[in-house]
Coordinates of C-alpha atoms and ligand atoms in Angstrom, one line a residue:
M1394 CA 0.0 0.0 -0.2
L1395 CA 1.4 3.6 -0.9
Q1396 CA 1.1 6.0 2.2
L1397 CA -1.5 8.7 2.1
D1398 CA -1.0 12.3 3.6
E1399 CA -2.5 12.6 6.9
K1400 CA -5.8 14.2 6.0
L1401 CA -6.4 11.3 3.3
E1402 CA -5.5 8.7 5.8
A1403 CA -7.6 9.9 8.2
I1404 CA -10.7 10.1 5.5
F1405 CA -9.8 6.4 4.8
G1406 CA -9.8 5.4 8.4
E1407 CA -13.2 6.9 8.7
V1408 CA -14.8 5.1 5.5
V1409 CA -13.2 1.7 7.2
R1410 CA -14.9 2.5 10.7
R1411 CA -18.4 3.5 9.1
N1412 CA -18.1 0.4 6.6
A1413 CA -16.9 -2.5 8.5
G1414 CA -16.2 -6.0 6.8
E1415 CA -16.7 -4.3 3.6
T1416 CA -13.1 -5.1 1.8
E1417 CA -13.7 -4.6 -1.5
F1418 CA -15.1 -1.2 -1.2
H1419 CA -12.3 0.0 1.5
Q1420 CA -10.0 -1.5 -1.8
A1421 CA -11.4 1.0 -4.4
V1422 CA -11.4 3.6 -2.5
R1423 CA -7.9 3.6 -0.9
E1424 CA -7.0 3.0 -4.9
V1425 CA -8.6 6.7 -5.6
L1426 CA -7.2 8.0 -2.3
E1427 CA -3.6 7.2 -3.6
S1428 CA -4.1 9.0 -6.6
L1429 CA -5.5 12.1 -4.5
G1430 CA -2.5 13.2 -3.1
R1431 CA -1.1 15.2 -5.9
V1432 CA -4.7 16.8 -6.5
V1433 CA -4.9 17.6 -2.9
A1434 CA -1.2 19.3 -3.1
K1435 CA -2.5 21.5 -6.1
R1436 CA -5.7 22.2 -5.3
P1437 CA -6.2 22.2 -1.5
D1438 CA -9.6 23.7 -1.8
F1439 CA -11.0 20.0 -2.9
T1440 CA -10.3 19.2 0.9
A1441 CA -12.8 21.9 1.9
D1442 CA -16.5 21.3 3.0
A1443 CA -15.8 17.7 3.4
L1444 CA -16.2 17.1 -0.1
I1445 CA -14.2 14.0 -0.3
E1446 CA -15.8 12.6 2.5
R1447 CA -19.0 13.2 0.7
I1448 CA -17.9 11.9 -2.3
C1449 CA -16.7 8.3 -0.4
E1450 CA -20.7 8.4 1.1
P1451 CA -23.3 7.0 -1.3
E1452 CA -26.5 9.0 -1.6
R1453 CA -28.9 6.3 -0.7
Q1454 CA -28.3 2.7 -0.2
I1455 CA -31.7 0.3 -0.6
I1456 CA -31.6 -3.1 0.3
F1457 CA -34.6 -5.7 0.1
R1458 CA -36.0 -9.2 0.4
V1459 CA -36.7 -11.0 -3.0
P1460 CA -39.1 -13.6 -2.4
W1461 CA -39.9 -15.9 -5.5
V1462 CA -41.6 -19.5 -6.1
D1463 CA -38.9 -22.3 -7.8
D1464 CA -39.9 -24.7 -10.2
R1465 CA -41.0 -27.1 -7.5
G1466 CA -42.9 -24.8 -5.6
N1467 CA -40.7 -24.1 -3.1
V1468 CA -40.3 -20.4 -1.7
Q1469 CA -36.8 -18.9 -2.1
I1470 CA -35.3 -15.7 -0.7
N1471 CA -32.8 -14.0 -1.8
R1472 CA -31.7 -10.1 -0.9
G1473 CA -31.8 -7.2 -3.5
F1474 CA -29.6 -4.2 -3.3
R1475 CA -29.2 -0.7 -5.4
V1476 CA -26.6 1.8 -4.5
Q1477 CA -27.5 5.2 -5.8
F1478 CA -23.8 6.2 -5.2
N1479 CA -24.0 9.7 -6.8
S1480 CA -25.9 12.0 -9.0
A1481 CA -24.0 15.2 -9.4
L1482 CA -23.5 14.6 -13.1
G1483 CA -26.6 12.7 -14.1
P1484 CA -29.4 10.2 -13.0
Y1485 CA -27.7 7.1 -11.3
K1486 CA -26.3 4.8 -14.0
G1487 CA -24.8 1.4 -13.5
G1488 CA -25.5 -2.2 -14.0
I1489 CA -26.8 -5.0 -12.0
R1490 CA -25.1 -8.4 -10.9
F1491 CA -26.6 -11.6 -10.0
H1492 CA -24.1 -13.8 -8.5
P1493 CA -23.8 -15.4 -5.3
S1494 CA -21.2 -13.7 -3.9
V1495 CA -23.2 -10.2 -4.1
N1496 CA -23.1 -8.0 -0.9
V1497 CA -23.5 -4.6 -0.2
G1498 CA -20.2 -4.1 0.1
I1499 CA -19.4 -5.6 -3.2
I1500 CA -22.1 -3.6 -4.7
K1501 CA -20.8 -0.6 -3.0
F1502 CA -17.2 -1.0 -4.5
L1503 CA -18.9 -1.2 -7.8
G1504 CA -21.0 2.2 -7.3
F1505 CA -18.2 4.2 -6.3
E1506 CA -15.8 2.8 -9.0
Q1507 CA -19.0 3.6 -11.4
T1508 CA -19.3 7.3 -10.6
F1509 CA -15.7 8.0 -11.4
K1510 CA -15.9 6.0 -15.0
N1511 CA -19.1 7.6 -15.9
A1512 CA -17.6 11.0 -15.1
L1513 CA -14.5 9.8 -17.5
T1514 CA -16.9 9.2 -20.5
G1515 CA -18.1 12.9 -20.2
M1516 CA -21.4 12.0 -20.8
P1517 CA -24.2 13.2 -18.3
I1518 CA -24.4 10.3 -16.2
G1519 CA -24.3 9.7 -12.2
G1520 CA -22.8 6.3 -10.7
G1521 CA -24.8 3.8 -9.3
K1522 CA -24.8 0.0 -9.0
G1523 CA -27.2 -3.1 -7.9
G1524 CA -27.9 -6.7 -7.7
S1525 CA -29.0 -9.8 -5.7
D1526 CA -27.2 -13.1 -4.1
F1527 CA -29.4 -15.0 -6.5
N1528 CA -27.7 -17.6 -8.4
P1529 CA -28.7 -17.8 -11.9
R1530 CA -26.5 -20.8 -13.0
G1531 CA -29.0 -24.0 -13.6
R1532 CA -32.1 -22.0 -13.0
S1533 CA -34.4 -22.8 -15.7
N1534 CA -36.1 -19.5 -17.8
G1535 CA -39.2 -19.8 -15.9
E1536 CA -37.3 -19.5 -12.7
I1537 CA -35.1 -16.7 -14.3
M1538 CA -38.3 -14.4 -15.1
R1539 CA -39.9 -14.9 -11.8
F1540 CA -37.1 -13.9 -10.0
C1541 CA -36.4 -10.9 -12.2
Q1542 CA -40.1 -10.0 -12.0
S1543 CA -40.1 -10.0 -8.0
F1544 CA -36.9 -8.1 -8.0
M1545 CA -38.3 -5.3 -10.0
T1546 CA -41.5 -5.3 -8.1
E1547 CA -39.6 -3.4 -5.2
L1548 CA -36.8 -1.9 -7.1
Y1549 CA -39.0 -0.1 -9.6
R1550 CA -40.4 2.7 -7.3
H1551 CA -36.5 3.8 -7.0
L1552 CA -36.1 3.9 -11.2
G1553 CA -36.6 6.5 -13.5
E1554 CA -35.0 7.8 -16.6
Y1555 CA -34.4 11.0 -15.0
T1556 CA -33.7 9.4 -11.7
D1557 CA -31.8 5.9 -11.8
V1558 CA -31.1 4.0 -14.9
P1559 CA -29.7 0.1 -14.5
A1560 CA -28.2 -1.9 -17.2
G1561 CA -26.6 -5.4 -17.3
D1562 CA -23.6 -7.3 -15.6
I1563 CA -22.5 -10.7 -14.4
G1564 CA -25.5 -12.7 -14.6
V1565 CA -27.6 -10.2 -16.0
G1566 CA -27.9 -10.3 -20.0
G1567 CA -30.5 -9.4 -22.3
R1568 CA -32.9 -12.0 -21.1
E1569 CA -32.6 -10.9 -17.8
I1570 CA -32.9 -6.9 -18.6
G1571 CA -36.2 -8.1 -20.7
Y1572 CA -38.2 -9.5 -17.9
M1573 CA -37.1 -6.7 -15.8
F1574 CA -37.8 -4.1 -18.1
G1575 CA -41.3 -5.8 -19.1
Q1576 CA -42.3 -5.5 -15.6
Y1577 CA -41.3 -2.1 -14.8
K1578 CA -43.4 -1.5 -18.0
R1579 CA -46.5 -3.2 -16.4
L1580 CA -45.8 -1.8 -12.8
T1581 CA -46.0 1.6 -14.2
N1582 CA -47.9 1.6 -17.3
R1583 CA -45.4 3.4 -19.1
F1584 CA -43.2 2.5 -22.1
E1585 CA -40.4 4.5 -20.3
A1586 CA -37.2 2.8 -22.8
G1587 CA -34.7 5.2 -21.1
V1588 CA -35.0 3.5 -17.9
F1589 CA -33.0 0.4 -18.8
T1590 CA -30.0 -0.1 -21.1
G1591 CA -28.7 -3.1 -22.5
K1592 CA -32.3 -3.6 -24.1
G1593 CA -33.3 -5.8 -27.3
L1594 CA -33.4 -4.1 -30.2
L1595 CA -36.7 -4.6 -30.8
Y1596 CA -37.7 -2.5 -27.8
G1597 CA -35.3 0.2 -27.7
G1598 CA -32.1 -1.3 -27.6
S1599 CA -29.0 0.2 -28.9
R1600 CA -27.0 -1.4 -31.9
A1601 CA -23.4 -2.1 -30.5
R1602 CA -24.3 -1.9 -26.8
T1603 CA -23.8 -6.0 -26.4
E1604 CA -20.3 -5.8 -28.0
A1605 CA -19.4 -2.2 -26.3
T1606 CA -17.7 -3.2 -23.1
G1607 CA -15.3 -5.9 -24.8
Y1608 CA -14.8 -3.5 -28.0
G1609 CA -14.4 -0.3 -25.7
N1610 CA -11.4 -1.8 -23.7
T1611 CA -9.8 -3.5 -27.0
Y1612 CA -9.9 0.3 -28.3
F1613 CA -8.2 1.5 -25.2
V1614 CA -5.5 -1.1 -25.2
Q1615 CA -5.0 -0.2 -28.9
A1616 CA -4.4 3.7 -28.2
M1617 CA -1.9 2.4 -25.0
L1618 CA -0.1 0.0 -27.7
A1619 CA 0.3 2.8 -30.2
T1620 CA 2.0 5.1 -27.7
R1621 CA 4.9 2.8 -27.7
G1622 CA 4.7 2.2 -31.7
R1623 CA 3.1 -1.4 -31.5
S1624 CA -0.1 -2.9 -32.0
F1625 CA -2.4 -6.1 -31.4
E1626 CA -1.2 -7.4 -35.0
G1627 CA 0.4 -11.0 -34.1
R1628 CA 0.1 -10.7 -30.5
K1629 CA -0.6 -13.6 -28.3
C1630 CA -3.5 -12.9 -26.0
V1631 CA -5.3 -14.1 -22.9
V1632 CA -8.6 -13.0 -22.1
S1633 CA -10.6 -14.3 -18.9
G1634 CA -14.2 -15.1 -18.7
S1635 CA -16.2 -16.0 -21.4
G1636 CA -19.4 -13.8 -20.9
N1637 CA -20.6 -10.8 -22.3
V1638 CA -17.2 -8.5 -21.8
A1639 CA -14.8 -11.7 -22.8
I1640 CA -16.4 -12.8 -25.8
Y1641 CA -16.5 -9.3 -27.5
T1642 CA -13.2 -8.7 -26.5
M1643 CA -12.0 -11.5 -28.2
E1644 CA -13.7 -10.6 -31.2
K1645 CA -12.2 -7.3 -31.8
I1646 CA -8.6 -8.4 -31.0
R1647 CA -9.1 -11.1 -33.6
E1648 CA -10.4 -8.1 -36.0
F1649 CA -7.5 -6.1 -34.9
G1650 CA -4.7 -9.2 -35.8
G1651 CA -4.3 -10.5 -32.4
T1652 CA -4.6 -14.4 -31.5
I1653 CA -6.4 -15.3 -28.4
V1654 CA -4.7 -18.5 -26.8
A1655 CA -6.8 -18.7 -23.7
C1656 CA -10.1 -18.2 -21.9
S1657 CA -12.2 -19.5 -18.9
D1658 CA -15.1 -19.3 -16.8
S1659 CA -15.4 -19.9 -12.9
N1660 CA -14.6 -23.6 -13.2
G1661 CA -11.1 -23.5 -15.3
Y1662 CA -9.8 -22.6 -18.5
I1663 CA -9.2 -23.7 -21.8
V1664 CA -5.7 -23.1 -24.0
D1665 CA -5.6 -23.5 -27.9
E1666 CA -2.4 -22.2 -29.2
K1667 CA -3.6 -21.7 -32.8
G1668 CA -6.2 -19.4 -31.6
I1669 CA -9.7 -19.7 -29.8
D1670 CA -12.6 -20.7 -32.2
L1671 CA -14.7 -18.0 -31.1
D1672 CA -17.6 -19.1 -33.0
L1673 CA -17.7 -22.1 -30.7
V1674 CA -17.0 -20.1 -27.4
K1675 CA -20.3 -18.2 -28.5
E1676 CA -22.2 -21.4 -29.3
I1677 CA -21.1 -23.2 -25.8
K1678 CA -21.6 -20.1 -23.7
E1679 CA -24.6 -17.8 -25.3
V1680 CA -26.4 -20.5 -26.7
R1681 CA -25.9 -23.6 -25.1
R1682 CA -25.3 -21.8 -21.6
A1683 CA -22.7 -24.6 -21.0
R1684 CA -19.2 -25.0 -19.2
I1685 CA -16.0 -23.8 -21.1
S1686 CA -14.7 -27.5 -20.6
E1687 CA -17.2 -28.5 -23.6
Y1688 CA -14.6 -26.6 -25.9
H1689 CA -11.7 -29.0 -25.3
R1690 CA -14.3 -32.0 -25.7
L1691 CA -15.7 -30.9 -28.5
K1692 CA -12.2 -29.5 -30.3
G1693 CA -10.2 -32.6 -28.8
T1694 CA -6.2 -32.4 -29.9
G1695 CA -4.3 -29.3 -29.7
T1696 CA -6.4 -28.1 -27.0
H1697 CA -6.0 -28.0 -23.5
Y1698 CA -8.8 -27.8 -20.6
I1699 CA -7.0 -27.2 -16.7
E1700 CA -9.5 -27.1 -13.8
K1701 CA -9.0 -24.8 -11.3
G1702 CA -5.2 -23.4 -11.8
S1703 CA -4.6 -19.9 -12.8
I1704 CA -5.0 -18.8 -16.4
W1705 CA -2.6 -16.1 -16.0
D1706 CA 0.1 -18.8 -16.3
V1707 CA -0.4 -19.1 -19.8
A1708 CA 2.5 -17.0 -21.7
C1709 CA 1.1 -13.6 -23.5
E1710 CA 2.0 -10.5 -24.4
V1711 CA -1.8 -8.6 -23.9
A1712 CA -3.8 -9.9 -20.8
M1713 CA -7.5 -8.7 -20.8
P1714 CA -9.0 -9.7 -17.3
S1715 CA -12.9 -9.6 -18.3
A1716 CA -14.3 -12.0 -15.7
T1717 CA -14.5 -10.6 -11.9
Q1718 CA -12.7 -8.6 -9.2
N1719 CA -9.4 -9.6 -7.5
E1720 CA -8.9 -12.2 -10.5
I1721 CA -4.8 -11.4 -10.7
S1722 CA -3.3 -11.8 -7.7
G1723 CA 0.5 -10.3 -7.1
R1724 CA 1.8 -14.1 -8.0
D1725 CA -0.1 -14.2 -11.0
A1726 CA 1.1 -10.5 -12.4
R1727 CA 4.6 -11.4 -11.4
E1728 CA 3.7 -14.7 -13.7
L1729 CA 2.5 -12.7 -16.6
V1730 CA 5.7 -10.2 -16.3
K1731 CA 8.1 -12.8 -16.4
N1732 CA 6.2 -14.5 -19.5
G1733 CA 6.7 -11.1 -21.1
V1734 CA 3.3 -9.5 -21.1
V1735 CA 3.3 -5.6 -22.6
A1736 CA -0.1 -4.6 -21.9
V1737 CA -3.1 -5.6 -19.5
G1738 CA -6.2 -4.1 -20.2
E1739 CA -9.0 -4.5 -17.6
G1740 CA -12.2 -5.4 -19.0
A1741 CA -13.4 -6.5 -15.4
N1742 CA -13.9 -3.8 -12.5
M1743 CA -11.1 -4.2 -10.3
P1744 CA -9.6 -7.5 -11.6
S1745 CA -6.1 -7.0 -10.4
T1746 CA -5.2 -7.0 -6.7
P1747 CA -3.3 -3.9 -5.3
E1748 CA -0.1 -5.9 -5.3
A1749 CA -0.9 -7.1 -8.9
V1750 CA -1.1 -3.7 -10.1
R1751 CA 1.9 -2.3 -8.4
V1752 CA 3.6 -5.0 -10.0
F1753 CA 2.5 -4.0 -13.5
R1754 CA 3.3 -0.4 -12.9
E1755 CA 7.2 -1.4 -11.2
A1756 CA 7.5 -3.6 -14.4
G1757 CA 6.5 -0.5 -16.9
V1758 CA 3.7 -2.8 -18.3
L1759 CA 1.3 -0.6 -20.2
F1760 CA -1.7 -0.9 -17.4
A1761 CA -5.4 0.5 -18.3
P1762 CA -7.6 0.2 -15.2
G1763 CA -11.1 -0.9 -15.5
K1764 CA -12.9 2.5 -14.8
A1765 CA -11.0 3.9 -17.6
A1766 CA -10.9 0.6 -20.1
N1767 CA -14.2 -0.8 -19.3
A1768 CA -16.2 2.6 -19.4
G1769 CA -17.1 1.6 -23.4
G1770 CA -20.4 -0.2 -21.9
V1771 CA -21.7 2.5 -20.1
A1772 CA -20.9 5.1 -22.4
T1773 CA -22.9 3.2 -25.2
S1774 CA -25.5 2.9 -22.8
A1775 CA -25.4 6.8 -22.6
L1776 CA -25.6 6.5 -26.4
E1777 CA -28.6 4.1 -26.0
M1778 CA -30.3 6.8 -23.7
Q1779 CA -29.6 9.4 -26.2
Q1780 CA -31.4 7.3 -28.9
N1781 CA -34.5 6.7 -26.5
A1782 CA -34.8 10.5 -25.8
S1783 CA -35.2 11.3 -29.1
R1784 CA -36.7 8.2 -30.2
D1785 CA -34.2 7.5 -33.0
S1786 CA -32.2 4.3 -33.5
W1787 CA -28.4 4.7 -35.1
T1788 CA -26.9 2.1 -37.4
F1789 CA -24.3 -0.3 -35.7
E1790 CA -21.4 1.6 -37.8
Q1791 CA -22.6 4.9 -36.3
T1792 CA -22.7 3.6 -32.9
E1793 CA -19.3 2.0 -33.0
T1794 CA -17.5 5.0 -34.4
R1795 CA -19.2 7.0 -31.5
L1796 CA -17.7 4.3 -29.3
A1797 CA -14.4 4.2 -30.5
T1798 CA -14.2 7.9 -30.3
I1799 CA -14.9 8.1 -27.1
M1800 CA -12.4 5.7 -26.0
R1801 CA -9.5 7.3 -27.7
G1802 CA -11.0 10.3 -25.8
I1803 CA -10.9 8.5 -22.2
H1804 CA -7.6 7.3 -23.1
D1805 CA -6.4 10.8 -24.1
T1806 CA -7.6 12.3 -21.2
C1807 CA -6.2 9.9 -18.6
A1808 CA -2.7 10.2 -20.2
A1809 CA -3.0 14.0 -20.6
T1810 CA -3.9 14.1 -16.7
A1811 CA -1.0 11.7 -15.7
E1812 CA 1.5 13.9 -17.8
E1813 CA 0.0 17.0 -15.9
Y1814 CA 0.0 15.5 -12.5
G1815 CA 3.8 14.5 -13.1
A1816 CA 3.4 10.8 -13.7
P1817 CA 3.3 10.4 -17.4
G1818 CA 2.2 6.8 -18.6
D1819 CA 0.2 6.4 -15.5
Y1820 CA -2.9 5.7 -16.7
V1821 CA -4.7 4.5 -12.9
L1822 CA -3.5 8.1 -11.6
G1823 CA -5.0 9.9 -14.7
A1824 CA -8.1 7.8 -14.6
N1825 CA -8.4 8.6 -10.8
I1826 CA -7.9 12.4 -10.9
A1827 CA -9.8 13.0 -14.2
G1828 CA -12.8 11.4 -12.8
F1829 CA -12.6 13.0 -9.3
V1830 CA -12.1 16.5 -10.6
R1831 CA -15.4 16.5 -12.8
V1832 CA -17.6 14.6 -10.4
A1833 CA -16.0 17.2 -7.3
E1834 CA -16.5 20.4 -9.4
S1835 CA -19.9 19.6 -10.1
M1836 CA -20.9 18.5 -6.6
R1837 CA -19.2 22.0 -5.5
A1838 CA -21.3 24.1 -8.1
L1839 CA -24.3 22.3 -6.5
G1840 CA -23.8 23.1 -3.0
V1841 CA -23.5 21.3 0.0
I1842 CA -25.6 18.1 -1.5
Ligands
NDP2977 P1 -20.9 -12.3 -17.7 O1 -21.9 -12.8 -16.5 O2 -21.6 -12.5 -18.6 O3 -19.7 -13.3 -17.6 C1 -18.6 -13.2 -16.5 C2 -17.7 -14.1 -16.7 O4 -16.6 -14.2 -15.9 C3 -18.2 -15.5 -16.7 O5 -17.3 -16.4 -17.7 C4 -18.1 -16.2 -15.5 O6 -18.0 -17.8 -15.5 C5 -16.6 -15.6 -15.0 N1 -16.8 -15.5 -13.7 C6 -17.7 -14.7 -12.8 N2 -17.4 -14.7 -11.7 C7 -16.3 -15.5 -11.7 C8 -15.4 -15.9 -10.4 N3 -15.8 -15.2 -9.4 N4 -14.3 -16.6 -10.7 C9 -13.9 -16.8 -12.3 N5 -14.7 -16.6 -12.9 C10 -15.7 -15.7 -12.9 O7 -20.6 -11.1 -17.1 P2 -20.0 -9.7 -18.0 O8 -19.3 -10.3 -18.9 O9 -20.8 -8.6 -17.9 O10 -19.0 -9.0 -16.6 C11 -17.7 -9.2 -16.4 C12 -16.8 -8.2 -15.6 O11 -16.8 -6.9 -16.6 C13 -17.4 -7.8 -14.4 O12 -16.4 -7.4 -13.4 C14 -18.3 -6.7 -14.8 O13 -18.6 -5.9 -13.4 C15 -17.6 -6.2 -15.7 N6 -18.0 -5.3 -16.8 C16 -19.2 -5.5 -17.0 C17 -19.6 -4.4 -18.3 C18 -21.1 -4.9 -19.0 O14 -21.1 -4.2 -20.1 N7 -21.3 -6.1 -19.3 C19 -19.6 -3.1 -18.2 C20 -18.1 -2.7 -17.5 C21 -17.7 -3.8 -16.6 P3 -19.6 -18.7 -15.0 O15 -19.5 -18.7 -16.3 O16 -18.7 -19.9 -14.6 O17 -20.0 -18.0 -14.2

């Protein structure tokens, strides 16, 4: 851990005391505070009126019971969350996660990160995040629908296109968004398209939203590589996960001439040195909703499936963690560096532990933090809101062109901010400071809120 100055250390101590046991939230706050030392030194006005303390405190936290009936007729109980973190720049905006590991600390960390990420996009959106400890794995379509309907029966009263606009995240894709939006529409008797993003194309979705987070991360890494006169062409890449972000990261890397040699799910990882067959991964994960081990069973020779173990043991030049938080440990980072990694682009939120980030920085690896690199998803969500507001529908090319421009803009903002604050090439510092300054300036203009 880096040393904080006295004032920031006191703020951090108070965050830990007020949010006991929420380790992921502490980790996310600490990382931002570690970047703020240079801002506070240059702009002491930012420490006035408890501005930083207010930014670390969510505006509203909602926790609720989600009862539903499974296929056997048994009543099940889950817990639902929505943390409305900051609305200084616009309505709360951030995804919903369904995973058994979800708790208030995880949602709070994601909402905190989201606030700065959304600020970095330059678009008028505040930060929020939600979810449930519901485990969708192995559940029938009917069970998923009944769960989504029950979840929304409580959450709908806190949402609105000018209030709070959710989207997907782990365990929540197009199917779940359809069920939640359907229930919202039924409860409110309003076709309020702008209340959800990641919707299907038939009912107000945006082209390129499904692809946006993975494509956006790849654009960001492309811009980072270019600063050293490099590109994806001919490079070996490893992408963890095989969900929404991972699949579209692999698709764009392939288009840019890179070779993906490994991907994973929560059970294990597959290696295919000839290059992962993405159509097969899509068939396994998006159509059959099966395990990634199927890949090896179907492809056979020349491929491997390793249960447990670490995907980061596979040698690569570009690593794109796209599964979940803290999936790259210090040990994994050292292994990646030893094997010659030149760039890391975080598709997932906070996938690298603080120790891993330190290892990458010390080794001079180009490192794109999630709050900048995976902002393409939410940026395209904001484009979806624009289309909904104007009752318009853009082409794929039009939307992707906007996405690419936004990602290069975020890259350049992070790089310029890092330079301005005396740490050229430090994208972590650049992203944290640029995001913070935008939110802080807006909060200050709005008075003590
Ligand atoms: P998906 O549910 O589509 O995919 C998640 C993938 O990660 C699956 O392959 C899953 O495996 C794997 N995974 C999940 N949890 C774990 C775990 N604990 N250990 C190992 N593997 C795990 O989610 P997304 O692709 O949407 O999200 C992935 C990451 O990207 C998350 O951190 C999310 O917050 C972040 N993100 C997503 C955005 C989006 O637009 N969807 C936007 C910005 C960030 P399995 O199938 O076995 O569960």
